[in-house]
Coordinates of C-alpha atoms in Angstrom, one line a residue:
Chain D
M388 CA 0.0 0.0 0.0
D389 CA 1.3 3.4 -1.0
T390 CA 0.8 5.7 2.0
V391 CA 0.4 9.4 1.2
I392 CA -0.7 10.7 4.6
E393 CA 0.8 9.5 7.8
V394 CA -0.4 11.2 11.0
K395 CA 1.3 10.4 14.4
N396 CA 0.2 11.6 17.8
L397 CA -1.1 14.8 16.3
G398 CA -2.4 17.3 18.9
K399 CA -3.5 20.9 18.8
K400 CA -3.8 22.9 22.0
Y401 CA -5.5 26.2 22.3
D402 CA -4.9 28.4 25.3
L403 CA -8.2 29.8 26.3
R404 CA -6.6 31.9 29.0
H405 CA -4.5 33.5 26.3
L406 CA -7.5 34.2 24.1
D407 CA -9.2 35.6 27.1
L408 CA -6.3 37.9 27.9
R409 CA -6.5 39.3 24.5
N410 CA -9.5 41.2 25.5
F411 CA -7.7 42.5 28.5
G412 CA -6.3 45.6 27.0
L413 CA -3.8 47.9 28.5
R414 CA -6.4 50.1 30.1
E415 CA -8.1 47.2 31.8
R416 CA -4.8 45.9 33.0
L417 CA -4.0 49.2 34.7
A418 CA -7.5 49.6 36.0
H419 CA -7.8 46.1 37.4
P420 CA -4.3 44.8 38.0
L421 CA -5.3 42.1 40.4
A422 CA -8.0 40.7 38.2
W423 CA -5.5 40.6 35.4
L424 CA -2.8 38.8 37.4
K425 CA -5.3 36.3 38.7
R426 CA -6.4 35.5 35.2
R427 CA -2.9 35.3 34.0
A428 CA -2.0 32.9 36.8
N429 CA -4.8 30.5 35.9
K430 CA -3.1 27.9 33.9
K431 CA -5.8 25.4 33.7
E432 CA -7.7 26.7 30.8
E433 CA -6.1 24.7 28.1
F434 CA -8.3 23.3 25.4
W435 CA -7.1 20.4 23.3
A436 CA -9.0 20.7 20.0
L437 CA -7.1 17.7 18.8
Q438 CA -5.5 15.0 20.8
D439 CA -3.6 11.8 19.9
I440 CA -4.7 11.7 16.3
N441 CA -3.1 8.7 14.5
F442 CA -4.0 7.4 11.1
S443 CA -2.7 6.9 7.6
V444 CA -4.2 7.2 4.2
A445 CA -3.2 5.4 1.1
R446 CA -3.2 6.7 -2.4
G447 CA -6.6 6.8 -4.1
E448 CA -8.6 6.6 -0.9
V449 CA -11.5 8.9 -0.2
V450 CA -11.7 9.6 3.5
G451 CA -14.8 11.1 4.9
V452 CA -14.5 12.8 8.3
I453 CA -17.7 13.2 10.2
G454 CA -18.5 14.4 13.7
R455 CA -20.5 16.9 15.6
N456 CA -19.8 20.6 15.5
G457 CA -16.7 21.3 17.6
S458 CA -15.3 17.8 17.4
G459 CA -12.1 19.0 15.7
K460 CA -12.8 18.2 12.1
S461 CA -12.0 21.6 10.7
T462 CA -9.0 22.0 13.0
L463 CA -7.6 18.7 11.7
L464 CA -8.0 20.0 8.2
K465 CA -6.3 23.3 9.1
V466 CA -3.4 21.5 10.6
L467 CA -3.0 19.1 7.7
S468 CA -3.3 22.1 5.3
R469 CA -0.4 23.8 7.2
I470 CA -2.5 26.8 8.1
T471 CA -1.9 26.4 11.7
P472 CA 0.9 24.3 13.2
P473 CA 0.1 21.4 15.6
S474 CA 1.2 21.5 19.2
T475 CA 2.4 17.9 19.3
G476 CA 3.1 15.1 17.0
E477 CA 3.6 15.2 13.3
A478 CA 2.1 14.5 9.9
I479 CA 4.0 13.5 6.8
I480 CA 2.3 14.1 3.5
S481 CA 3.9 13.0 0.3
G482 CA 2.6 14.6 -2.8
R483 CA 1.2 17.9 -4.0
I484 CA -1.5 19.3 -1.7
S485 CA -4.5 21.3 -2.7
S486 CA -6.7 22.7 0.1
L487 CA -10.3 23.6 -0.6
L488 CA -11.3 24.9 2.8
E489 CA -13.4 27.6 1.2
V490 CA -14.3 28.2 -2.4
G491 CA -12.9 31.2 -4.1
V492 CA -10.0 31.9 -1.8
G493 CA -8.2 35.1 -2.9
F494 CA -10.9 36.3 -5.2
H495 CA -10.8 40.0 -5.5
P496 CA -14.2 41.6 -6.2
E497 CA -12.8 44.4 -8.4
L498 CA -11.0 42.0 -10.8
T499 CA -12.6 40.1 -13.6
G500 CA -13.4 36.4 -13.7
R501 CA -10.5 35.8 -16.0
E502 CA -8.1 37.7 -13.7
N503 CA -9.4 35.9 -10.7
I504 CA -8.9 32.5 -12.2
F505 CA -5.2 33.2 -12.4
L506 CA -5.0 35.0 -9.0
S507 CA -6.9 32.2 -7.1
G508 CA -5.0 29.5 -9.0
V509 CA -1.6 31.0 -8.0
I510 CA -2.7 31.4 -4.4
L511 CA -3.7 27.7 -4.4
G512 CA -0.2 26.8 -5.5
M513 CA -0.4 26.5 -9.3
N514 CA 1.8 28.3 -11.7
R515 CA 0.8 30.4 -14.6
R516 CA 1.5 27.8 -17.2
E517 CA -0.6 25.2 -15.5
I518 CA -3.5 27.6 -15.1
A519 CA -3.3 28.6 -18.8
K520 CA -3.4 24.9 -19.7
R521 CA -6.5 24.2 -17.7
F522 CA -8.1 27.5 -18.3
D523 CA -10.7 26.4 -20.8
Q524 CA -11.7 23.4 -18.7
I525 CA -12.1 25.7 -15.6
V526 CA -14.3 28.1 -17.6
D527 CA -16.3 25.2 -19.1
F528 CA -16.9 23.5 -15.8
S529 CA -18.0 26.7 -14.0
G530 CA -20.2 27.9 -17.0
T531 CA -19.0 31.5 -16.7
E532 CA -17.8 31.9 -20.2
Q533 CA -20.1 34.8 -20.9
F534 CA -19.0 36.8 -17.9
L535 CA -15.2 36.1 -18.1
D536 CA -14.4 39.8 -18.5
T537 CA -16.9 41.0 -15.9
Q538 CA -15.7 42.0 -12.5
V539 CA -16.7 39.2 -10.1
K540 CA -18.4 41.7 -7.7
H541 CA -21.2 41.6 -10.2
Y542 CA -21.4 37.7 -10.2
S543 CA -24.2 35.9 -8.4
S544 CA -23.1 33.9 -5.4
G545 CA -23.7 30.7 -7.3
M546 CA -21.4 31.7 -10.1
L547 CA -18.7 32.6 -7.6
V548 CA -18.9 29.2 -6.0
R549 CA -18.8 27.4 -9.3
L550 CA -15.8 29.3 -10.4
G551 CA -14.0 28.9 -7.1
F552 CA -14.6 25.2 -7.1
A553 CA -13.5 24.8 -10.7
V554 CA -10.2 26.5 -10.1
A555 CA -9.4 24.2 -7.1
A556 CA -10.7 21.0 -8.7
Y557 CA -8.6 21.5 -11.8
M558 CA -5.4 22.0 -9.9
D559 CA -2.9 19.3 -10.5
A560 CA -2.7 17.8 -7.0
D561 CA -2.2 14.4 -5.5
I562 CA -4.1 15.1 -2.3
M563 CA -7.1 17.3 -1.8
F564 CA -8.4 18.5 1.5
V565 CA -12.0 19.5 1.2
D566 CA -14.0 21.2 4.0
E567 CA -17.7 21.6 3.9
V568 CA -17.7 23.8 0.9
L569 CA -20.1 22.1 -1.4
A570 CA -23.0 22.9 0.9
V571 CA -23.2 26.3 -0.6
G572 CA -24.0 25.5 -4.2
D573 CA -27.3 24.3 -5.5
V574 CA -28.2 20.6 -5.6
E575 CA -27.3 20.2 -9.3
F576 CA -24.0 21.8 -8.9
Q577 CA -23.2 19.8 -5.8
K578 CA -23.8 16.6 -7.8
K579 CA -21.6 17.9 -10.6
C580 CA -18.8 18.6 -8.0
L581 CA -19.1 15.2 -6.5
A582 CA -19.0 13.6 -9.9
K583 CA -15.9 15.6 -10.6
I584 CA -14.3 14.4 -7.3
A585 CA -15.2 10.8 -8.1
A586 CA -13.6 11.2 -11.5
L587 CA -10.4 12.7 -10.1
V588 CA -10.1 9.7 -7.8
K589 CA -10.6 7.2 -10.5
E590 CA -8.6 8.8 -13.3
E591 CA -5.8 10.4 -11.4
Q592 CA -5.6 8.2 -8.4
R593 CA -6.2 11.4 -6.3
T594 CA -6.5 11.1 -2.6
I595 CA -9.4 13.0 -1.1
F596 CA -9.7 14.0 2.6
F597 CA -13.2 15.2 3.0
V598 CA -15.1 16.9 5.9
S599 CA -18.8 16.8 5.7
H600 CA -22.1 16.9 7.6
N601 CA -23.9 15.4 4.7
L602 CA -23.9 11.7 5.5
E603 CA -25.5 10.8 2.1
T604 CA -22.5 12.3 0.3
V605 CA -20.1 10.5 2.6
R606 CA -21.9 7.2 1.9
D607 CA -21.8 7.9 -1.8
I608 CA -18.2 8.8 -2.4
C609 CA -16.1 7.7 0.6
T610 CA -14.1 4.5 0.9
R611 CA -13.3 5.1 4.5
V612 CA -14.9 7.0 7.4
V613 CA -13.3 8.7 10.4
V614 CA -15.7 9.6 13.2
M615 CA -14.4 12.4 15.3
G616 CA -15.6 13.2 18.8
K617 CA -14.3 15.9 21.1
G618 CA -10.9 16.2 19.5
V619 CA -10.1 12.4 19.3
I620 CA -10.8 9.8 16.7
D621 CA -13.9 7.9 17.9
K622 CA -14.0 5.3 15.2
E623 CA -12.3 4.6 12.0
S624 CA -13.5 2.1 9.5
N625 CA -13.4 0.9 5.9
D626 CA -17.0 -0.1 6.3
V627 CA -18.6 3.2 5.5
G628 CA -22.2 2.1 6.3
A629 CA -21.2 0.7 9.7
A630 CA -19.2 3.9 10.7
I631 CA -22.1 6.1 9.7
D632 CA -24.5 4.0 11.8
Y633 CA -22.1 4.1 14.7
Y634 CA -22.1 7.9 14.4
L635 CA -25.8 8.2 14.2
R636 CA -26.3 5.8 17.2
N637 CA -24.1 8.0 19.3
I638 CA -25.6 11.3 18.4
F639 CA -29.1 10.5 19.6
Chain Y
M1218 CA 7.5 15.5 -8.5
A1219 CA 6.8 13.8 -5.3
Q1220 CA 7.1 16.4 -2.6
L1221 CA 7.4 15.5 1.0
V1222 CA 5.6 17.8 3.4
I1223 CA 6.4 17.3 7.1
I1224 CA 4.1 19.1 9.5
K1225 CA 5.4 19.6 13.0
P1226 CA 5.1 22.1 15.8
K1227 CA 6.9 25.2 14.4
N1228 CA 10.5 24.6 14.6
R1229 CA 13.7 26.5 14.2
F1230 CA 15.0 28.2 11.1
R1231 CA 15.4 26.1 8.0
L1232 CA 17.0 27.1 4.8
A1233 CA 14.1 25.5 3.0
D1234 CA 11.9 28.5 4.2
L1235 CA 14.0 30.8 2.1
A1236 CA 13.9 28.5 -0.9
E1237 CA 10.2 28.5 -0.6
I1238 CA 9.9 32.2 -1.1
W1239 CA 11.6 31.7 -4.4
Q1240 CA 9.2 28.8 -5.2
Y1241 CA 6.3 31.1 -4.7
R1242 CA 7.7 34.0 -6.7
E1243 CA 4.7 33.8 -9.1
L1244 CA 2.4 34.4 -6.1
L1245 CA 4.5 37.4 -5.2
Y1246 CA 4.1 38.7 -8.8
F1247 CA 0.3 38.1 -8.9
L1248 CA -0.4 39.6 -5.5
T1249 CA 1.6 42.7 -6.4
W1250 CA -0.3 42.9 -9.7
R1251 CA -3.6 42.5 -7.9
D1252 CA -2.8 45.3 -5.4
I1253 CA -1.8 47.7 -8.1
K1254 CA -4.7 46.8 -10.4
A1255 CA -7.4 46.9 -7.6
R1256 CA -6.1 50.1 -6.2
Y1257 CA -6.9 52.1 -9.3
K1258 CA -10.0 50.4 -10.5
Q1259 CA -12.9 52.9 -10.9
T1260 CA -10.7 55.9 -10.6
I1261 CA -10.5 58.5 -13.3
V1262 CA -7.0 59.8 -12.8
G1263 CA -5.7 56.3 -11.8
I1264 CA -1.9 56.2 -11.3
G1265 CA -1.8 59.9 -11.8
W1266 CA -2.7 60.3 -8.1
V1267 CA 0.7 58.8 -7.3
I1268 CA 2.4 61.8 -9.0
F1269 CA 0.0 64.3 -7.6
Q1270 CA 0.7 63.7 -4.0
P1271 CA 4.5 64.2 -3.8
L1272 CA 4.2 66.9 -6.4
I1273 CA 1.8 69.1 -4.4
T1274 CA 3.7 68.2 -1.1
M1275 CA 6.9 69.4 -2.8
V1276 CA 5.3 72.7 -3.9
I1277 CA 3.8 73.4 -0.5
F1278 CA 7.1 72.5 1.3
S1279 CA 9.1 74.6 -1.1
L1280 CA 6.8 77.6 -0.5
F1281 CA 6.8 77.3 3.3
F1282 CA 10.2 75.9 4.2
G1283 CA 12.1 77.0 1.1
K1284 CA 10.8 80.5 0.6
L1285 CA 9.3 81.6 3.9
V1286 CA 11.5 79.9 6.4
G1287 CA 14.6 79.9 4.2
M1288 CA 15.6 76.4 5.2
P1289 CA 19.2 75.6 4.1
S1290 CA 19.3 73.0 1.4
E1291 CA 22.9 72.0 0.9
N1292 CA 23.4 74.5 -1.9
V1293 CA 20.9 73.0 -4.2
P1294 CA 17.5 74.5 -5.1
Y1295 CA 15.0 73.6 -2.3
P1296 CA 12.4 72.0 -4.6
I1297 CA 14.7 69.4 -5.9
F1298 CA 16.3 69.0 -2.5
V1299 CA 13.0 68.2 -0.8
Y1300 CA 11.6 66.2 -3.7
T1301 CA 14.5 63.8 -3.6
G1302 CA 13.8 63.2 0.1
L1303 CA 10.0 62.9 -0.4
L1304 CA 10.4 60.4 -3.2
F1305 CA 12.2 57.9 -1.0
W1306 CA 10.3 58.8 2.1
Q1307 CA 6.9 58.3 0.5
F1308 CA 7.9 54.9 -0.8
F1309 CA 8.9 53.9 2.7
A1310 CA 5.9 55.5 4.5
T1311 CA 3.2 54.1 2.2
S1312 CA 4.9 50.7 2.2
V1313 CA 5.1 50.4 5.9
N1314 CA 1.5 51.5 6.4
D1315 CA 0.3 48.9 3.9
A1316 CA 2.6 46.1 5.1
S1317 CA 1.4 46.5 8.6
T1318 CA -2.1 45.6 7.5
A1319 CA -1.2 43.1 4.9
L1320 CA -2.0 40.0 7.0
I1321 CA -5.3 41.4 8.2
N1322 CA -6.4 42.5 4.8
N1323 CA -5.6 39.1 3.4
M1324 CA -7.3 37.3 6.3
Q1325 CA -9.1 34.9 4.0
I1326 CA -5.8 33.8 2.4
V1327 CA -4.2 33.5 5.8
T1328 CA -6.9 31.3 7.3
K1329 CA -7.9 29.3 4.3
V1330 CA -4.9 28.4 2.3
Y1331 CA -1.2 27.6 2.8
C1332 CA 1.4 29.9 1.4
P1333 CA 4.5 31.6 2.9
R1334 CA 2.8 34.5 4.5
I1335 CA 5.9 36.7 4.1
I1336 CA 4.8 36.9 0.5
L1337 CA 1.7 38.8 1.5
I1338 CA 3.9 41.4 3.2
M1339 CA 6.4 41.6 0.4
S1340 CA 3.8 42.1 -2.2
S1341 CA 2.2 45.0 -0.3
I1342 CA 5.5 46.7 -0.5
M1343 CA 6.4 45.8 -4.0
A1344 CA 3.1 47.3 -5.2
H1345 CA 4.5 50.7 -4.2
L1346 CA 7.5 50.3 -6.5
I1347 CA 5.3 51.3 -9.4
D1348 CA 4.3 54.5 -7.5
F1349 CA 8.0 55.1 -6.9
A1350 CA 8.7 54.8 -10.5
A1351 CA 5.9 57.1 -11.5
A1352 CA 6.9 59.7 -8.9
A1353 CA 10.5 59.4 -10.1
V1354 CA 9.5 60.9 -13.4
I1355 CA 9.0 64.2 -11.7
L1356 CA 12.5 64.0 -10.2
I1357 CA 13.9 63.4 -13.6
G1358 CA 12.0 66.5 -14.8
L1359 CA 13.4 68.6 -12.0
M1360 CA 16.9 67.3 -12.6
L1361 CA 16.7 68.3 -16.3
W1362 CA 15.1 71.7 -15.3
Y1363 CA 17.8 72.5 -12.8
G1364 CA 20.6 71.0 -14.9
Y1365 CA 21.8 68.1 -12.7
L1366 CA 23.4 65.4 -14.7
P1367 CA 24.3 62.3 -12.7
S1368 CA 27.0 59.9 -13.8
L1369 CA 26.3 56.3 -14.6
F1370 CA 27.7 55.3 -11.2
N1371 CA 25.3 57.8 -9.5
L1372 CA 22.4 56.3 -11.3
L1373 CA 23.4 52.8 -10.4
M1374 CA 23.1 53.8 -6.8
V1375 CA 19.4 54.4 -7.2
P1376 CA 18.3 50.8 -7.4
I1377 CA 20.5 50.0 -4.5
L1378 CA 18.9 52.7 -2.5
V1379 CA 15.4 51.5 -3.5
F1380 CA 16.4 48.0 -2.4
F1381 CA 17.6 49.4 0.9
T1382 CA 14.3 51.2 1.4
F1383 CA 12.5 48.0 0.5
L1384 CA 14.4 46.0 3.2
I1385 CA 13.8 48.7 5.8
A1386 CA 10.1 48.6 5.0
L1387 CA 10.1 44.8 5.0
G1388 CA 11.7 44.6 8.4
S1389 CA 9.4 47.1 9.9
G1390 CA 6.4 45.6 8.1
L1391 CA 7.1 42.1 9.3
F1392 CA 7.3 43.3 12.8
L1393 CA 4.2 45.6 12.7
A1394 CA 2.0 43.2 10.7
S1395 CA 2.7 40.4 13.3
L1396 CA 2.0 42.8 16.2
N1397 CA -1.2 43.9 14.4
I1398 CA -2.5 40.3 14.6
K1399 CA -2.8 40.7 18.4
Y1400 CA -3.2 44.4 18.8
R1401 CA -5.3 46.1 16.2
D1402 CA -4.2 49.4 17.7
I1403 CA -1.2 49.3 15.4
G1404 CA -3.3 49.8 12.3
K1405 CA -5.1 52.7 13.8
I1406 CA -2.2 54.7 15.1
L1407 CA 0.7 53.7 12.8
P1408 CA 0.0 56.3 10.0
F1409 CA 0.2 59.0 12.6
F1410 CA 3.6 57.8 13.9
V1411 CA 4.9 57.3 10.4
Q1412 CA 4.0 60.9 9.8
L1413 CA 5.8 62.0 12.9
F1414 CA 8.8 59.9 12.0
M1415 CA 9.2 62.0 8.9
Y1416 CA 10.4 64.8 11.1
L1417 CA 13.1 62.6 12.6
T1418 CA 14.3 61.9 9.1
P1419 CA 16.1 64.7 7.1
V1420 CA 13.4 65.0 4.4
I1421 CA 12.5 68.6 4.6
Y1422 CA 15.7 69.8 6.3
P1423 CA 19.4 68.9 5.8
P1424 CA 21.0 66.8 8.5
S1425 CA 23.5 69.5 9.1
I1426 CA 21.0 71.7 11.1
V1427 CA 21.0 69.0 13.8
G1428 CA 24.6 69.6 14.6
A1429 CA 27.6 67.3 14.5
K1430 CA 27.1 66.2 18.1
Y1431 CA 23.8 64.5 17.4
S1432 CA 24.2 63.5 13.8
W1433 CA 24.8 59.9 14.9
I1434 CA 21.2 59.7 16.2
L1435 CA 20.0 60.6 12.8
A1436 CA 22.3 58.0 11.2
L1437 CA 20.7 55.3 13.3
N1438 CA 17.5 55.9 11.4
P1439 CA 18.3 54.0 8.3
M1440 CA 16.1 56.2 6.1
T1441 CA 18.6 59.0 6.9
G1442 CA 21.3 57.0 5.1
V1443 CA 19.1 56.4 2.1
I1444 CA 18.0 60.0 1.7
K1445 CA 21.4 61.5 2.3
T1446 CA 23.0 59.2 -0.1
A1447 CA 20.4 59.8 -2.7
R1448 CA 21.1 63.5 -2.5
S1449 CA 24.8 63.3 -2.5
E1450 CA 24.8 60.9 -5.5
L1451 CA 22.1 62.6 -7.6
L1452 CA 22.5 66.2 -6.6
H1453 CA 26.2 66.2 -5.7
T1454 CA 25.5 68.0 -2.4
Y1455 CA 28.8 66.7 -1.1
A1456 CA 30.8 63.5 -1.3
T1457 CA 28.8 60.5 -0.1
N1458 CA 29.5 59.7 3.6
W1459 CA 30.0 56.0 3.3
L1460 CA 30.6 55.5 7.0
Q1461 CA 27.2 57.0 7.7
F1462 CA 25.7 54.9 4.9
G1463 CA 27.3 51.9 6.6
I1464 CA 25.7 52.7 9.9
S1465 CA 22.4 53.0 8.3
A1466 CA 22.9 49.8 6.5
A1467 CA 23.7 48.0 9.8
A1468 CA 20.6 49.5 11.3
C1469 CA 18.6 48.3 8.4
L1470 CA 19.9 44.8 8.9
V1471 CA 19.0 44.9 12.6
I1472 CA 15.5 45.9 11.8
L1473 CA 15.2 43.2 9.2
V1474 CA 16.4 40.5 11.6
I1475 CA 14.2 41.6 14.5
G1476 CA 11.2 41.9 12.3
W1477 CA 11.7 38.5 10.7
L1478 CA 12.3 36.8 14.1
Y1479 CA 9.2 38.3 15.6
F1480 CA 7.2 37.4 12.4
R1481 CA 8.4 33.8 12.7
H1482 CA 7.4 33.7 16.4
A1483 CA 4.0 35.1 15.6
E1484 CA 3.4 32.7 12.7
R1485 CA 2.6 30.0 15.2
Y1486 CA -0.6 31.7 16.1
T1487 CA -1.3 34.0 13.2
A1488 CA -4.1 31.9 11.7
D1489 CA -5.7 31.3 15.1
Y1490 CA -5.6 34.9 16.4
I1491 CA -6.3 36.9 13.4

């Protein structure tokens, strides 16, 4: 088996005390020095958003991550996408990464659709040549041909989502991290995106790491499910149906 | 082709971090281009505003300080004296102001995608290079008008001085942008302090009026070195004081290292705090 993601003892700690102190400006510190010192001394308010996360993913797998709000799904994706560093452990990822944590990252409202395809593509990690090569496909998939030279501030939200997804989907990547981004488009477009993801897995052996609240989607496209609960992995299984049932049983 | 990405709790300096900036050079180019393009969309005069500001400032300063106060100007006409200073000063001032908000203004990129974030700060400064180039046209006009013909070596010093200004702005920008993550006060108050700082830099006056005893204080301000050297090279006010230029260069390096170290420290929590 060709491992592309290897996660060992990964943990992410947030210091709530620290976040709290942020609201303690200079004025408050001077006005209430005792309250400030007391709060500073309180070391117990640590919050582990992720703890002891261990798993590995092989090439071509589609891993669905499910769990309640606040179970650490998005934090995990942020750590794996290198947006925020972990507090403990490590993750080794071999291959080119494309993160789709939000559609249309880097879009500038004043620029045209054409300009934004290049801008967003470069921000995602492509180079100009690659984007130019894929340009027609991106436009075709998003169906924005008619508005290519219109500033995107005049686009409908649906058009923006389509264009944003298309740029990310056509990036030449080995591994794709996808957060709950498809929830924003209409049903038809969601289907189109899922079909695209399935095609990428099949044709390019792409590995997808996918966070979703939509259990139907997970059932349809995932080959493995990770159930998260309170910052730890609750269950992990190749039996997608069983994992989803487990999750549903524990929710209610 | 197969890249290996190792994600760990932020560690010490690696040379790979510097190589990565080079890898992302196209991002630097596109973000710079975006900043320039977006800045002048839906304006009529467009890039013309860039020339307008230092030009009018120069006229007003020449009137008040040159004519009315009779400020000494190292034996060159006051307008060209002050404009040379303003040209470099404005590049620095606008760059630092923009760099300090570069992370916050690009919050979506910072929190949703991976890229070396130093690129965001670098591009906010690079976008002002075009302003510098546009405003430099006026200086060329003034030089022709007053008959100052620099030698080739003099002209070669200009890109070096621009690069120096870039590094000073980058060092300060890295520090201030990181501080701005935690304390938004920076963005509010910085333009005011930058304005004040102009009076600590010999833009509208020659450093000689401070007196020899305190000139080293001015030299510690690296922008002093840049502006003094620009004047001595382009306007031949006197022979370039390389020692003072060296002191300014060292100060620039110190700012860059401090800014960069603090930026690296703050990078651990940038996406969480912003």
